[in-house]
mmCIF file of C-alpha atoms in Angstrom:
data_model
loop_
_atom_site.group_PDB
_atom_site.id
_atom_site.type_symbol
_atom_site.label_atom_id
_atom_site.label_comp_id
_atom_site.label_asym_id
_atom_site.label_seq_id
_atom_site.Cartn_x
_atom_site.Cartn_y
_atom_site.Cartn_z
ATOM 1 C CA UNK A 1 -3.252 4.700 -24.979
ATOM 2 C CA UNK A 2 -3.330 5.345 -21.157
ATOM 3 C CA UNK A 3 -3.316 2.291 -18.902
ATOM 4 C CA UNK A 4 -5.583 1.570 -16.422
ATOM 5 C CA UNK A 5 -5.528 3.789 -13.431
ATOM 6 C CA UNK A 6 -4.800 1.881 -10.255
ATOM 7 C CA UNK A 7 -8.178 2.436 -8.910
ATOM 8 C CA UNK A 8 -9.799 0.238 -11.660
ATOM 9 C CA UNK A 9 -6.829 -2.330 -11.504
ATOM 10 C CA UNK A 10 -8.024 -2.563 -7.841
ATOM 11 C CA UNK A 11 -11.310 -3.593 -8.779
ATOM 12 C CA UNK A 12 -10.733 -7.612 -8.878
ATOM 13 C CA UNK A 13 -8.987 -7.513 -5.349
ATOM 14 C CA UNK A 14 -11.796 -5.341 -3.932
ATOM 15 C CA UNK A 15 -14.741 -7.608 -5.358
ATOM 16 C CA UNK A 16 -12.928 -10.394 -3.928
ATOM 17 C CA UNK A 17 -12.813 -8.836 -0.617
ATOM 18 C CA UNK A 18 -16.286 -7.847 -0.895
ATOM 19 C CA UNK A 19 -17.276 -11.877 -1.314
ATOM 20 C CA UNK A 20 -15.300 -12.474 1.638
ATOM 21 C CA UNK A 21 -17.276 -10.218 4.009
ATOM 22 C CA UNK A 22 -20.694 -11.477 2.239
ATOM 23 C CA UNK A 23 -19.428 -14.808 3.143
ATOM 24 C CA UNK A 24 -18.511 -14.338 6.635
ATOM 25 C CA UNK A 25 -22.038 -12.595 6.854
ATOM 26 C CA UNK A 26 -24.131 -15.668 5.357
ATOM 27 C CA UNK A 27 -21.871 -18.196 8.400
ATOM 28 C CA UNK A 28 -22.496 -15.799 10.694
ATOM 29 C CA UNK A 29 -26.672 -16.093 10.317
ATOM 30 C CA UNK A 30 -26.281 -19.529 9.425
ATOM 31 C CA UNK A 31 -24.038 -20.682 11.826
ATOM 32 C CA UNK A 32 -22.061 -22.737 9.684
ATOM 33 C CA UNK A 33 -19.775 -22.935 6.960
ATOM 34 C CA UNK A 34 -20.586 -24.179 3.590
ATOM 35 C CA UNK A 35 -18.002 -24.784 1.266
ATOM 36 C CA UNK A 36 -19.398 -24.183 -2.019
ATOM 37 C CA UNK A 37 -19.866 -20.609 -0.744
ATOM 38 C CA UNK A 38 -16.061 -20.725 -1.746
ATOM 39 C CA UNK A 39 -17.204 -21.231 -5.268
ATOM 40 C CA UNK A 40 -18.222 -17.679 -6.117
ATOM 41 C CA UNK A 41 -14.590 -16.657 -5.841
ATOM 42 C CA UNK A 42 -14.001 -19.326 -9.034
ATOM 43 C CA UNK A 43 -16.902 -17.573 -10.913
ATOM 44 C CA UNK A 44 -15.734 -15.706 -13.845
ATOM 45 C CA UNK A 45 -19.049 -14.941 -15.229
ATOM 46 C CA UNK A 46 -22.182 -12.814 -14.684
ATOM 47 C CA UNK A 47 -21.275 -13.269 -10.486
ATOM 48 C CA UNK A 48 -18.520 -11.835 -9.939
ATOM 49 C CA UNK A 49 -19.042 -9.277 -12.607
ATOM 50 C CA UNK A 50 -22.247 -7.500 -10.804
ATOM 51 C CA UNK A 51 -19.783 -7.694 -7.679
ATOM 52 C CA UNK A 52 -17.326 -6.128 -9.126
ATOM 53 C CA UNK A 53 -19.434 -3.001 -10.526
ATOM 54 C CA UNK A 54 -21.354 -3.027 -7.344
ATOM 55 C CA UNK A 55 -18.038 -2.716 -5.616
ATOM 56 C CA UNK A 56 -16.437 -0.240 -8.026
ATOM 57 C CA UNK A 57 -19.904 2.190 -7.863
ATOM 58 C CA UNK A 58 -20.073 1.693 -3.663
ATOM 59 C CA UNK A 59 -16.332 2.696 -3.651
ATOM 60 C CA UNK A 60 -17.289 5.747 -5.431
ATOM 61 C CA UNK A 61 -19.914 6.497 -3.375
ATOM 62 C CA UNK A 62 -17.481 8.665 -0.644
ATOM 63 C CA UNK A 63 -15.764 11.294 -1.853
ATOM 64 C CA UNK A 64 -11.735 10.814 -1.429
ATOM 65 C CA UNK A 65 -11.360 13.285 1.560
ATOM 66 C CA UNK A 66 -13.753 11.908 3.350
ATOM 67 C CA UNK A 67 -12.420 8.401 2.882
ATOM 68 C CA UNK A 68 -9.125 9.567 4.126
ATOM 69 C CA UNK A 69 -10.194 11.369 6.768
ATOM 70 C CA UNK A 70 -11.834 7.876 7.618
ATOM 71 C CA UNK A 71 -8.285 6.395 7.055
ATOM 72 C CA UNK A 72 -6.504 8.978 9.173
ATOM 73 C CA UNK A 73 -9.237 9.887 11.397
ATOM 74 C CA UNK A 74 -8.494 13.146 11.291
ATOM 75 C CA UNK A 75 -10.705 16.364 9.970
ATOM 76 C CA UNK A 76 -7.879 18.279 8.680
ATOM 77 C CA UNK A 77 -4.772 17.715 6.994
ATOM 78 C CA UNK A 78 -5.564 14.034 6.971
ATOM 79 C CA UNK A 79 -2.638 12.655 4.389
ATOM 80 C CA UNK A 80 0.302 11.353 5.384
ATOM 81 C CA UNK A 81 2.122 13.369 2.982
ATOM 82 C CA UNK A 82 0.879 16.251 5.854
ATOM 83 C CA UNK A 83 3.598 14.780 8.115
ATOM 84 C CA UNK A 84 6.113 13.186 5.733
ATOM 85 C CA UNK A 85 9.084 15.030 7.450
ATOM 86 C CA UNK A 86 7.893 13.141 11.111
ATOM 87 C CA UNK A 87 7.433 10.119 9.052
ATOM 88 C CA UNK A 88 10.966 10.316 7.297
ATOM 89 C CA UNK A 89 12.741 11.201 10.358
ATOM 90 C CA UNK A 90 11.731 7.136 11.662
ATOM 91 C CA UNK A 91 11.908 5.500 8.582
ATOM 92 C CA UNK A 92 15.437 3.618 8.678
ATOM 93 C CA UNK A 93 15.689 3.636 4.928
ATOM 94 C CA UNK A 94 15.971 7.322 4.984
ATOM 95 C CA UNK A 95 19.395 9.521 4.621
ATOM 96 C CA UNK A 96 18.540 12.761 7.244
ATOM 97 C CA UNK A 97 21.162 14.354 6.218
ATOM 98 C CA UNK A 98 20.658 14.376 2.812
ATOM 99 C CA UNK A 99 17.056 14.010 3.544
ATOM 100 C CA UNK A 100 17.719 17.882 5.497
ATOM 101 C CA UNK A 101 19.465 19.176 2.313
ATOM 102 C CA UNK A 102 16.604 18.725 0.285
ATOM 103 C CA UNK A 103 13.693 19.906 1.920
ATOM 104 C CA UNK A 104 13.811 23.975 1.904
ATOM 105 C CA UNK A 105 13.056 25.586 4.977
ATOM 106 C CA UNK A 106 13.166 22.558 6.755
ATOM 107 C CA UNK A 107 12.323 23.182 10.277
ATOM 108 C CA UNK A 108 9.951 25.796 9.361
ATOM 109 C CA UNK A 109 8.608 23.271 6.972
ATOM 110 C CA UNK A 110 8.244 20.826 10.048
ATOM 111 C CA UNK A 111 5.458 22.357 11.604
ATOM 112 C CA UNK A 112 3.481 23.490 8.731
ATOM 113 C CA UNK A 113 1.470 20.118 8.041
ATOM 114 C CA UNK A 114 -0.227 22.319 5.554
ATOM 115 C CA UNK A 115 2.397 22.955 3.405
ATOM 116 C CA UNK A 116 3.961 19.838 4.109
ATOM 117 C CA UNK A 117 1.898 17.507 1.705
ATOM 118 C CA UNK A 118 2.349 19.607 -1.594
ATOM 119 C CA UNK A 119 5.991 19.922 -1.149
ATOM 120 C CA UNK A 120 6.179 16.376 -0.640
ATOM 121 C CA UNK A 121 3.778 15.585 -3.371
ATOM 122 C CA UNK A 122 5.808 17.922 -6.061
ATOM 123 C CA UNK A 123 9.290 17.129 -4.908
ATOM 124 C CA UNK A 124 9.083 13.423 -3.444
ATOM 125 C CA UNK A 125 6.399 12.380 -5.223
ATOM 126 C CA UNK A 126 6.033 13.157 -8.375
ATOM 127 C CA UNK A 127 9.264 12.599 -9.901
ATOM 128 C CA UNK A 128 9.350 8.616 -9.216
ATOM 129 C CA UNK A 129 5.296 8.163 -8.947
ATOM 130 C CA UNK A 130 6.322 5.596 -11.880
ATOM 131 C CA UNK A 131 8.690 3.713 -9.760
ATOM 132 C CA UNK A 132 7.352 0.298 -9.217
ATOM 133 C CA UNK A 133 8.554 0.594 -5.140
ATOM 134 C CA UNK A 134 5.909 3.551 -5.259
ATOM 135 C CA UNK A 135 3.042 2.763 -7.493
ATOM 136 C CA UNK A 136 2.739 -1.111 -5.262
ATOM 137 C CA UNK A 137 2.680 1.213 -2.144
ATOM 138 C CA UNK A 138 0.021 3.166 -3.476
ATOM 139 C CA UNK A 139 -2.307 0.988 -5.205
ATOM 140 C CA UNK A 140 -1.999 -0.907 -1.678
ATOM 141 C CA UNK A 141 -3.415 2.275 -0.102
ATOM 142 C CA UNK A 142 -6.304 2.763 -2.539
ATOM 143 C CA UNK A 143 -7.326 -0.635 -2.193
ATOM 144 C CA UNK A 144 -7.534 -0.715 1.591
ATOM 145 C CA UNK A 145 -9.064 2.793 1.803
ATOM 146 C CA UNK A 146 -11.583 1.568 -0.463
ATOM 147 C CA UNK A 147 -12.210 -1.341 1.091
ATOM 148 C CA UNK A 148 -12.803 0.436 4.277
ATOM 149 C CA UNK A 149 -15.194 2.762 2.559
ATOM 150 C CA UNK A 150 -17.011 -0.045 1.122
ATOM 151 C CA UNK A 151 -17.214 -1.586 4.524
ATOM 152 C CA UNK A 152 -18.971 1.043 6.171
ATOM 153 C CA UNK A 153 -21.231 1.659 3.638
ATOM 154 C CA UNK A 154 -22.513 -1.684 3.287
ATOM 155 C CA UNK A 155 -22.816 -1.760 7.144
ATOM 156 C CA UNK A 156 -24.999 1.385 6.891
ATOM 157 C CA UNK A 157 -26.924 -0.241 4.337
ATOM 158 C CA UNK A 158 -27.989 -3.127 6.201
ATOM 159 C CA UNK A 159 -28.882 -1.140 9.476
ATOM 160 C CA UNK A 160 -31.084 0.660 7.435
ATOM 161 C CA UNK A 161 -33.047 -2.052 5.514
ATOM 162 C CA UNK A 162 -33.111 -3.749 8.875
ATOM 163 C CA UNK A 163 -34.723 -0.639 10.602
ATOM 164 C CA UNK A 164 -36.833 -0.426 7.139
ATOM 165 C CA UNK A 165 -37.997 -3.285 5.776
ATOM 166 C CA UNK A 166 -37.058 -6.362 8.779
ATOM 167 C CA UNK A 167 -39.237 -8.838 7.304
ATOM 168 C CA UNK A 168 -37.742 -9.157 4.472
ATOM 169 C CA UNK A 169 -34.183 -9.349 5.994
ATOM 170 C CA UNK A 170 -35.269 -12.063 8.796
ATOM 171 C CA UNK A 171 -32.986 -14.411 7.650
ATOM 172 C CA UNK A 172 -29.996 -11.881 8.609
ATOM 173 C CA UNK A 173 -29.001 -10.335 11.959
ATOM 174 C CA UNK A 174 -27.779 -7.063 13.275
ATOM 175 C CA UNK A 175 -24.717 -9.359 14.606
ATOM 176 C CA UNK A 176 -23.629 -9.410 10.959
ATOM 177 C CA UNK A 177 -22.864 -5.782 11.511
ATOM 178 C CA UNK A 178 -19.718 -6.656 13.639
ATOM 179 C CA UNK A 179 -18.930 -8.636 10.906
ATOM 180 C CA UNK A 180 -18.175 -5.452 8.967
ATOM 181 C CA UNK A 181 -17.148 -3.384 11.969
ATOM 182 C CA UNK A 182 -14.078 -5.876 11.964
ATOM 183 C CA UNK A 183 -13.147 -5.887 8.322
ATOM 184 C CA UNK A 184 -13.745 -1.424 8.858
ATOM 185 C CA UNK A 185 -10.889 -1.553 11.587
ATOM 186 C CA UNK A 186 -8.725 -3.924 9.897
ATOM 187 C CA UNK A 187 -8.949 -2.140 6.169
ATOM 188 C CA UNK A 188 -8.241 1.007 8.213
ATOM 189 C CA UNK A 189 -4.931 -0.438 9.955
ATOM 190 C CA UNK A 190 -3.562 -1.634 6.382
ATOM 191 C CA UNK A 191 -4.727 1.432 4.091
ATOM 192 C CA UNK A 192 -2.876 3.758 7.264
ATOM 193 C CA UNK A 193 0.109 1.359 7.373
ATOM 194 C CA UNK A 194 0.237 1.862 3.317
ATOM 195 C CA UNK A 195 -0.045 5.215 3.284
ATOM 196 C CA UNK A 196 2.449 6.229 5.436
ATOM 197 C CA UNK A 197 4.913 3.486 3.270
ATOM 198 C CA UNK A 198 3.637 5.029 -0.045
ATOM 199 C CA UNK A 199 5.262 8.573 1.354
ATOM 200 C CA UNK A 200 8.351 7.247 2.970
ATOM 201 C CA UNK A 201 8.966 4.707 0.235
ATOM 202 C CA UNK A 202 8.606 7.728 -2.387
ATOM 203 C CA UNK A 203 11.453 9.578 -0.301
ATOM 204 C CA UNK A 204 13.635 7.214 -0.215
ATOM 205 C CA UNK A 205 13.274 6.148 -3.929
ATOM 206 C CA UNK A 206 13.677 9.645 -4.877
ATOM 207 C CA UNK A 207 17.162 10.616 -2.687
ATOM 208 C CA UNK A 208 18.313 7.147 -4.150
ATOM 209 C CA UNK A 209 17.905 8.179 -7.704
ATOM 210 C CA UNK A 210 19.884 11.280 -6.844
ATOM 211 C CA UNK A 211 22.421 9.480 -5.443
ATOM 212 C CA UNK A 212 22.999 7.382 -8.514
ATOM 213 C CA UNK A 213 22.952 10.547 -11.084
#
């Protein structure tokens, strides 16, 4: 039987994130911080459960490009596996030389950011995408990409009901917004930080293993 894909093993972290921001959110209208808000993150039951499919269905919601290109902010080419030969070249852990030797067409390669993810992706990746160093980098990315998506979505949501349907959401503020626009630029730093780790970390792992053959 296939294991969970790391995507759905993400789901726990991600609802927990998601009660973070909501929490943040309720002080921030409030004014004040109540400490049995805190208790929702103990709540095994029917709570956290409907947070954690809302999460995992508003996740889903953005396709994968698009949440990269959020990541990356870039239109095209937007991986990091589109510039892992810039990213090797300053990643300490990395042999050039032998780095050089494997890559065909190297220089060539260099400035084809095209190319450069699918070659990376079939020679780097793939072989060690089992390798714990690799799969931690990359469930790291998913999560924080997610997260970011999640973000912005929920930020878009509450403009809108705002704009929409204000008396009902009285009670909450447009300053929760920034509440989101913070957690969007910090879920953007760490899903870009992991990315670029998942694809230097899966270079490294992969010269090592041919060193030790």
């Amino acid at each position: 039987m296939a294991g969970l894909s790391l995507k759905a093993k993400n789901i726990a972290p991600l609802s927990v994130l998601v009660v973070i921001q909501l929490i943040a959110v309720t002080m921030v209208n409030r004014h004040t911080f109540d400490t049995s808000l805190l208790d929702i993150l103990k709540d095994t039951g029917g709570t956290m459960l409907a947070i954690s499919v809302l999460a995992g269905w508003l996740s889903h919601l953005m396709p994968a490009d698009l949440k990269n290109a959020l990541v990356f902010l870039r239109w095209r080419n937007v991986l990091p596996g589109h510039r892992f030969i810039q990213l090797a070249e300053k990643d300490t852990r990395i042999d050039i030389d032998l780095f050089k030797t494997r890559v065909v067409d190297y220089e060539s390669l260099k400035s084809d950011n095209k190319s450069q993810n699918s070659y990376w992706y079939r020679e780097f990746y793939r072989p060690v995408t089992n390798q714990d160093e690799v799969v931690t980098t990359h469930k790291s990315y998913l999560l924080y990409r997610d997260a970011a998506a999640v973000s912005l979505i929920s930020a878009v949501i509450l403009v809108l009901a705002k704009l929409l349907i204000d008396m009902q959401m009285a009670q909450i503020g447009f300053d929760s917004v920034w509440v989101f626009a913070i957690a969007i630029i910090g879920f953007i730093v760490a899903a870009r930080n992991a990315g670029q780790r998942m694809v230097t970390t899966a270079i490294a792992v992969s010269l090592t293993t041919i060193v030790t053959e």
